[in-house]
Short mmCIF file of N, CA, C and O in Angstrom, two decimals:
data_model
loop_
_atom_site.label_atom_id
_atom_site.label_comp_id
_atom_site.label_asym_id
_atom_site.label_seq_id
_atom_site.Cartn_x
_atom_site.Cartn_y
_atom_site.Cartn_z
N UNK E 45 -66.79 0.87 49.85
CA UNK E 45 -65.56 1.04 50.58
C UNK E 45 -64.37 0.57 49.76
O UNK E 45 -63.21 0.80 50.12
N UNK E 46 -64.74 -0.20 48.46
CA UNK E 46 -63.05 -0.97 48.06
C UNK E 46 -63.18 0.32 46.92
O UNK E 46 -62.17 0.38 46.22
N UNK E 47 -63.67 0.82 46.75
CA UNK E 47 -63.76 2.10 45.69
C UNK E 47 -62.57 3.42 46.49
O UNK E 47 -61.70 4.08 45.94
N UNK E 48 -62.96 3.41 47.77
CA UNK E 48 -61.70 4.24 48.48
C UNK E 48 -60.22 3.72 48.59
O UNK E 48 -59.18 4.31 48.31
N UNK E 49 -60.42 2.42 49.10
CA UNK E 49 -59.20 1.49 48.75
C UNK E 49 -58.09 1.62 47.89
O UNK E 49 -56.88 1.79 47.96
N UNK E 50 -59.01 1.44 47.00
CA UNK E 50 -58.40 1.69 45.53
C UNK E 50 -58.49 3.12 45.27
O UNK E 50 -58.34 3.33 44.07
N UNK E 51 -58.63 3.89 45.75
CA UNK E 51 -57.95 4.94 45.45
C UNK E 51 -56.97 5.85 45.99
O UNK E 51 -56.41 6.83 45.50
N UNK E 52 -56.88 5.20 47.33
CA UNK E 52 -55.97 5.89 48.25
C UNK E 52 -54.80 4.68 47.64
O UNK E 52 -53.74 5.21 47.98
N UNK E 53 -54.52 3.69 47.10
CA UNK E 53 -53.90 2.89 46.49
C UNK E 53 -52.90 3.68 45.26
O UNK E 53 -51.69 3.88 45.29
N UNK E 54 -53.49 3.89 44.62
CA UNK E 54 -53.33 5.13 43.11
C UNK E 54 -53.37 6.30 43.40
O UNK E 54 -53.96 6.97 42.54
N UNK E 55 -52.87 7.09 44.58
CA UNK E 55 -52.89 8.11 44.63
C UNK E 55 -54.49 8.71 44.79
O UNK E 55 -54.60 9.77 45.41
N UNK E 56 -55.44 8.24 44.38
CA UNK E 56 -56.59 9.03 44.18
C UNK E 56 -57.14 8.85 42.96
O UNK E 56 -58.31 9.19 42.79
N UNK E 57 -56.39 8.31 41.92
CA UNK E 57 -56.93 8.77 40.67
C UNK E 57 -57.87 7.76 40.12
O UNK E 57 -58.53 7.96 39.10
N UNK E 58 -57.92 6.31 41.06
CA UNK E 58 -59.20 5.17 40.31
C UNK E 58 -60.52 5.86 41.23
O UNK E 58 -61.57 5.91 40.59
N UNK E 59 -60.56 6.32 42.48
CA UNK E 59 -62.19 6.68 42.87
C UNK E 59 -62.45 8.30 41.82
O UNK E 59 -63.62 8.67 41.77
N UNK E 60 -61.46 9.13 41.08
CA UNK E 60 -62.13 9.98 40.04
C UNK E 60 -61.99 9.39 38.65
O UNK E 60 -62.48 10.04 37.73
N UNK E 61 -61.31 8.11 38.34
CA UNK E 61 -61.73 7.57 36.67
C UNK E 61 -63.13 6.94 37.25
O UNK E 61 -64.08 7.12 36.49
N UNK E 62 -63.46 6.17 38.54
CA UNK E 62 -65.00 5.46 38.64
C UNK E 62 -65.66 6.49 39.12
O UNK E 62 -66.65 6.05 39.69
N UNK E 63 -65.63 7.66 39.19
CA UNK E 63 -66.62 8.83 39.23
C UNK E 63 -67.02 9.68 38.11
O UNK E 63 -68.13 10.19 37.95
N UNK E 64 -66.02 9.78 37.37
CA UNK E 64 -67.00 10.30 35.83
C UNK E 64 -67.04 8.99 34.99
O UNK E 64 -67.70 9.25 33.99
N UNK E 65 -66.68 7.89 34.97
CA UNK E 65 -67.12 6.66 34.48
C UNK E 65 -68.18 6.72 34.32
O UNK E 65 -68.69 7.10 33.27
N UNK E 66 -69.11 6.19 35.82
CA UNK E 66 -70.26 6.09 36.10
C UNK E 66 -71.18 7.33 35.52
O UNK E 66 -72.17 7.11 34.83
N UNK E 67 -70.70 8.80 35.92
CA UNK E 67 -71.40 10.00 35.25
C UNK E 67 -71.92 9.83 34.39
O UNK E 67 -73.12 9.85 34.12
N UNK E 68 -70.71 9.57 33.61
CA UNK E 68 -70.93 9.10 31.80
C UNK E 68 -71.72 8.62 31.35
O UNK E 68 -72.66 9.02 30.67
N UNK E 69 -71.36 7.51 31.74
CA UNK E 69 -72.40 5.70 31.57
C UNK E 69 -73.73 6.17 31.90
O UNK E 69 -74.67 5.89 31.15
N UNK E 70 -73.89 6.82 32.88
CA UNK E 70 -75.50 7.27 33.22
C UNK E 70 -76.17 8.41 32.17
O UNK E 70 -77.36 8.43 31.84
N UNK E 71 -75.51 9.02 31.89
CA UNK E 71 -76.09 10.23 30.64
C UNK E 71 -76.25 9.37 29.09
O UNK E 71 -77.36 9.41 28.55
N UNK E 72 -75.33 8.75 28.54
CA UNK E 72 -75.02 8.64 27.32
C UNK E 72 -75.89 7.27 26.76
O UNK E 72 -76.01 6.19 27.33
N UNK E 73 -76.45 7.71 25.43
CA UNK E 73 -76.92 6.18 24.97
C UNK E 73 -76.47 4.91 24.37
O UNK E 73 -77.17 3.97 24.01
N UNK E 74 -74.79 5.07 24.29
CA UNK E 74 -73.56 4.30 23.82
C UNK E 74 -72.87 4.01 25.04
O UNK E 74 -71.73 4.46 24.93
N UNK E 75 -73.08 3.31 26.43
CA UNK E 75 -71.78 3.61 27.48
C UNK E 75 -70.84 2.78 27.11
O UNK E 75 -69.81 2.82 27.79
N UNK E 76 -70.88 1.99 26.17
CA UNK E 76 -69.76 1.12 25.92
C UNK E 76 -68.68 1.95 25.23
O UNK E 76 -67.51 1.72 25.53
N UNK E 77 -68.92 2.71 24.51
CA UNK E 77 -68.21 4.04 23.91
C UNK E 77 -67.35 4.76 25.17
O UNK E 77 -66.17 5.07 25.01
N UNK E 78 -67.91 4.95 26.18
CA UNK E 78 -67.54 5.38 27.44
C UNK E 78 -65.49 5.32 27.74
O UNK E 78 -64.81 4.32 27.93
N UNK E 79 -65.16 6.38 27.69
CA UNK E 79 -63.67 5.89 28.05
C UNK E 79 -62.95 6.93 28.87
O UNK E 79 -63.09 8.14 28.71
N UNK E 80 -62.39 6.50 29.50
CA UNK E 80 -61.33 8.11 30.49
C UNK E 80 -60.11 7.12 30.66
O UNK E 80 -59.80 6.03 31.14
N UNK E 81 -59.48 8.51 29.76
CA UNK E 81 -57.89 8.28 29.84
C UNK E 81 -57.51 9.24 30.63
O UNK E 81 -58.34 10.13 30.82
N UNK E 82 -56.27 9.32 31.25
CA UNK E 82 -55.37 10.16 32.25
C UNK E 82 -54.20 10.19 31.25
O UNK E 82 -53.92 9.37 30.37
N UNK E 83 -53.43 11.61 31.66
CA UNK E 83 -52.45 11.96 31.49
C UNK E 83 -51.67 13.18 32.64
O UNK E 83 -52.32 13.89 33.41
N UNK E 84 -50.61 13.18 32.55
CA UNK E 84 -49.50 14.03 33.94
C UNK E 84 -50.43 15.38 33.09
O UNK E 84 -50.84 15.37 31.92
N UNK E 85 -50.56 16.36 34.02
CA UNK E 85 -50.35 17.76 33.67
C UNK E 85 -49.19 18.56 34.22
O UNK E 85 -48.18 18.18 34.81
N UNK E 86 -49.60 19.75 33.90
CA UNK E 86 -48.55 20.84 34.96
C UNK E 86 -48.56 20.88 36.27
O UNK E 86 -49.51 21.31 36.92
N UNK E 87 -47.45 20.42 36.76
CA UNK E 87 -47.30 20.26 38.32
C UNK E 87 -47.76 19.17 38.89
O UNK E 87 -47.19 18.13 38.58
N UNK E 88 -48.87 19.10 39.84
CA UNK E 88 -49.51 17.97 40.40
C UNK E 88 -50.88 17.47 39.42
O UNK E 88 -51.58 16.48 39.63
N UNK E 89 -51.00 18.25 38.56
CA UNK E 89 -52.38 18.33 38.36
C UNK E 89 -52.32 17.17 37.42
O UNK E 89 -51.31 17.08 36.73
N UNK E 90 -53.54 15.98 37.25
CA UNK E 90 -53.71 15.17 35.77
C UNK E 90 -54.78 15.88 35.70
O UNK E 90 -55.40 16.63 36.46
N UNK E 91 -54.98 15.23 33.90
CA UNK E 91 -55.77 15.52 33.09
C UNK E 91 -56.22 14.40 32.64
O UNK E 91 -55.46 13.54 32.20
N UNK E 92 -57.97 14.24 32.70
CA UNK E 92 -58.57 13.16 32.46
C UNK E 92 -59.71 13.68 31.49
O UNK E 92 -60.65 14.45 31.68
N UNK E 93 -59.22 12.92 30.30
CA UNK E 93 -60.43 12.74 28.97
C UNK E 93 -61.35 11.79 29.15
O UNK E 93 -61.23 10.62 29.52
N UNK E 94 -62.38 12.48 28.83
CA UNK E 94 -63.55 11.47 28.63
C UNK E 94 -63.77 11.53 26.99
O UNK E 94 -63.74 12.47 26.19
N UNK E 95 -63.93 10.60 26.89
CA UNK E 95 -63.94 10.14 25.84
C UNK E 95 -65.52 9.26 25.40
O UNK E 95 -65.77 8.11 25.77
N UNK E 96 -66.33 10.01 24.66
CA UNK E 96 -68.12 9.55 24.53
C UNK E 96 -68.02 9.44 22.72
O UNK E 96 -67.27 9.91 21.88
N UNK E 97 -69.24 8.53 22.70
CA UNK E 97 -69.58 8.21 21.12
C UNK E 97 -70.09 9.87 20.84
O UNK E 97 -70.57 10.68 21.64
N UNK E 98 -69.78 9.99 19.44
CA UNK E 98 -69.94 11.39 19.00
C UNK E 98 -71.56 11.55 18.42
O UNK E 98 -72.03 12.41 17.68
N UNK E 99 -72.04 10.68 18.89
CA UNK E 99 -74.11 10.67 19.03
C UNK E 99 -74.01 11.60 20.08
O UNK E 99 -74.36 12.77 19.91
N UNK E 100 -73.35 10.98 21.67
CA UNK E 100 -73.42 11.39 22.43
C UNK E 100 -73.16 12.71 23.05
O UNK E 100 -73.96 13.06 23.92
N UNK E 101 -72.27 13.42 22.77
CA UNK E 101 -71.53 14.40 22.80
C UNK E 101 -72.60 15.38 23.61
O UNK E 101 -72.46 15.63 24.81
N UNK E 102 -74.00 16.04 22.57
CA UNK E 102 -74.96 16.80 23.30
C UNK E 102 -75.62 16.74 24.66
O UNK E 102 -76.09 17.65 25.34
N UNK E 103 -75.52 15.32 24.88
CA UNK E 103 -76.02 14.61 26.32
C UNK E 103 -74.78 15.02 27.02
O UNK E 103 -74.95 15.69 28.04
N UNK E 104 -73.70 14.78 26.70
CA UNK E 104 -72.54 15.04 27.71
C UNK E 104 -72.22 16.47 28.39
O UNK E 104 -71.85 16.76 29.52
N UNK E 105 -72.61 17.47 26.88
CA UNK E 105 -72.40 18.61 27.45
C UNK E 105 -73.45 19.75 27.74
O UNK E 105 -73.41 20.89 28.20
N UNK E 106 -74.44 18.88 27.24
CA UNK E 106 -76.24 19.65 27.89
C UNK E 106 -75.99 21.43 27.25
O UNK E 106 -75.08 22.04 26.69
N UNK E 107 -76.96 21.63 27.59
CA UNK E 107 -77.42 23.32 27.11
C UNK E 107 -76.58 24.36 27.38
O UNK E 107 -77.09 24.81 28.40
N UNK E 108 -75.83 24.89 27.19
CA UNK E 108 -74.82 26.18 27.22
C UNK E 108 -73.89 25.00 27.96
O UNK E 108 -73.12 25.67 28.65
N UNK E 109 -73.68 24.09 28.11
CA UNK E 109 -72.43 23.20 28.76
C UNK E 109 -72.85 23.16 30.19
O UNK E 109 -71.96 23.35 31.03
N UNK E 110 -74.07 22.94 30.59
CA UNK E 110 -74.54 22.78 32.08
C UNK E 110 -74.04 22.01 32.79
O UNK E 110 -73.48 22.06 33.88
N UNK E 111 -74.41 20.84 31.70
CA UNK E 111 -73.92 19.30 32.04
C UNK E 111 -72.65 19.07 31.84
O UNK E 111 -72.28 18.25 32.68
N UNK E 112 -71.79 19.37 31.14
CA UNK E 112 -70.42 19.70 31.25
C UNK E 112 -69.78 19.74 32.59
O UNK E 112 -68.98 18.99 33.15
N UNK E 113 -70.58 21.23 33.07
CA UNK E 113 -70.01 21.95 34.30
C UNK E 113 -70.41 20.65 35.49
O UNK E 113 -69.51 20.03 36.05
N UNK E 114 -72.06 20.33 35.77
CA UNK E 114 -71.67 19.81 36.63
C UNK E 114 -71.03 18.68 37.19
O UNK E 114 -70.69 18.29 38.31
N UNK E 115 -70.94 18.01 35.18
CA UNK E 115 -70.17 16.50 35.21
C UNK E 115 -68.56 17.12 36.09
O UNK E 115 -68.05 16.49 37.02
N UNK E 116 -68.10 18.19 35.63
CA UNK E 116 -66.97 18.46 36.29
C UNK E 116 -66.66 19.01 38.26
O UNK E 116 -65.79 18.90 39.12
N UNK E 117 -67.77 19.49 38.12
CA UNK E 117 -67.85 19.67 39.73
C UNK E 117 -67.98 18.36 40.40
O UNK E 117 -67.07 18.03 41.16
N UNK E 118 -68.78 17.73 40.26
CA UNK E 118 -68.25 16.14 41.12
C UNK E 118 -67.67 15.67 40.70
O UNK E 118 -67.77 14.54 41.17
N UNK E 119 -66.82 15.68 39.85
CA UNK E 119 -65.44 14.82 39.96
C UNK E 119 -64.55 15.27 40.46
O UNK E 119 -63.73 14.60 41.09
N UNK E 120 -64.48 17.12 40.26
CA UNK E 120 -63.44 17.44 41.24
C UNK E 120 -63.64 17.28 43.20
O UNK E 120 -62.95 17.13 44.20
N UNK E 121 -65.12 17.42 42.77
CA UNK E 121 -65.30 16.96 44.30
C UNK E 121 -64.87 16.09 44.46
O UNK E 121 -64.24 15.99 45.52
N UNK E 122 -64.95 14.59 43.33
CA UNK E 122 -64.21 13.42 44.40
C UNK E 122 -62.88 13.28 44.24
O UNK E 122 -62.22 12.37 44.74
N UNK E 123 -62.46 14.10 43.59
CA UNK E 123 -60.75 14.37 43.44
C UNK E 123 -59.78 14.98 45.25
O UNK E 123 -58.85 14.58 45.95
N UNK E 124 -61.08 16.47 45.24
CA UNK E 124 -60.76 16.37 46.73
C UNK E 124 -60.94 15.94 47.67
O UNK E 124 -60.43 16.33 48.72
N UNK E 125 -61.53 15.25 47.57
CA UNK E 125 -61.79 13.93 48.84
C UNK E 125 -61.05 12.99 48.75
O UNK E 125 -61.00 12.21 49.70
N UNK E 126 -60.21 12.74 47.51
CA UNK E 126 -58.82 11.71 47.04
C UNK E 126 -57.93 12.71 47.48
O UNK E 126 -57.53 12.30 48.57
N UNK E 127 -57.29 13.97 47.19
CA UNK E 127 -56.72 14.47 47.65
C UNK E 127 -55.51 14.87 46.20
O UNK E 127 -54.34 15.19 46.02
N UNK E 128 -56.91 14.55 45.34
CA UNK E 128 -56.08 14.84 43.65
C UNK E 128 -56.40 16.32 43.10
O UNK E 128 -57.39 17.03 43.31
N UNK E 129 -55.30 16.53 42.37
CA UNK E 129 -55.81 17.74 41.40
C UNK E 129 -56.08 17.43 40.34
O UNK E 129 -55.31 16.79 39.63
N UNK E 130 -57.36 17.85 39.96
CA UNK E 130 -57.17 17.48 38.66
C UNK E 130 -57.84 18.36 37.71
O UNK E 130 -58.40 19.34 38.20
N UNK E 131 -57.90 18.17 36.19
CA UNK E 131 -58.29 18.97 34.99
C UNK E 131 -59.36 18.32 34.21
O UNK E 131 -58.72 18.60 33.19
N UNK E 132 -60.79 17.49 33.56
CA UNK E 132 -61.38 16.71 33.08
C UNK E 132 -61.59 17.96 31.90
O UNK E 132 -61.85 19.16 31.86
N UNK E 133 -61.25 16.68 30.85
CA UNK E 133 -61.63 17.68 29.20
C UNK E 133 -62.66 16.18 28.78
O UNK E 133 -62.59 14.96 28.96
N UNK E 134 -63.39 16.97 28.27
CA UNK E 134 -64.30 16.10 26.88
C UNK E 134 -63.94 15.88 25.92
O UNK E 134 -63.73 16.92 25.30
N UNK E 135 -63.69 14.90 25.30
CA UNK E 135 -63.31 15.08 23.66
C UNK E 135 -64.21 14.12 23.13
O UNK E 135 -64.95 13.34 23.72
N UNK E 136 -64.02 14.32 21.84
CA UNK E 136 -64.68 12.80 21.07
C UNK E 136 -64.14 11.86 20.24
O UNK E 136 -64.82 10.91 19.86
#
């Protein structure tokens, strides 16, 4: 419950940095490497990098980008349940 707190606090945007956080941290064999930065996009929308050790990268984005996709579907899911828009890129 302090995970909603805090995000109806920030607009929304700490319950989707502790939702692909955790994603992350759970796939990768470096989570200390683990990082999501935010930035404004166009209009309402941010844009949140994840940021993984470059070992990791294949784990992050799985076979034709599976894992990619669905790392991105639940976060936007918990974006709309924050009531955020948002954009998640991978980088390394």
């Amino acid at each position: 419950m302090a995970e909603a707190q805090a995000g109806e606090e920030d607009g929304g945007q700490g319950l989707v940095t502790a939702t692909l956080t955790y994603l992350a941290k759970a796939l990768v064999e470096h989570p200390d490497d683990v990082e999501v930065s935010t930035t404004a996009g166009e209009g309402t929308t941010t844009v949140f990098r994840l940021h993984v050790n470059p070992e990791d990268m294949g784990r992050v984005i799985g076979r034709h980008g599976r894992t990619a996709r669905a790392i991105r579907q639940v976060t936007r899911a918990a974006a709309a349940k924050a009531g955020v828009s948002v954009y998640i890129e991978i980088v390394d």
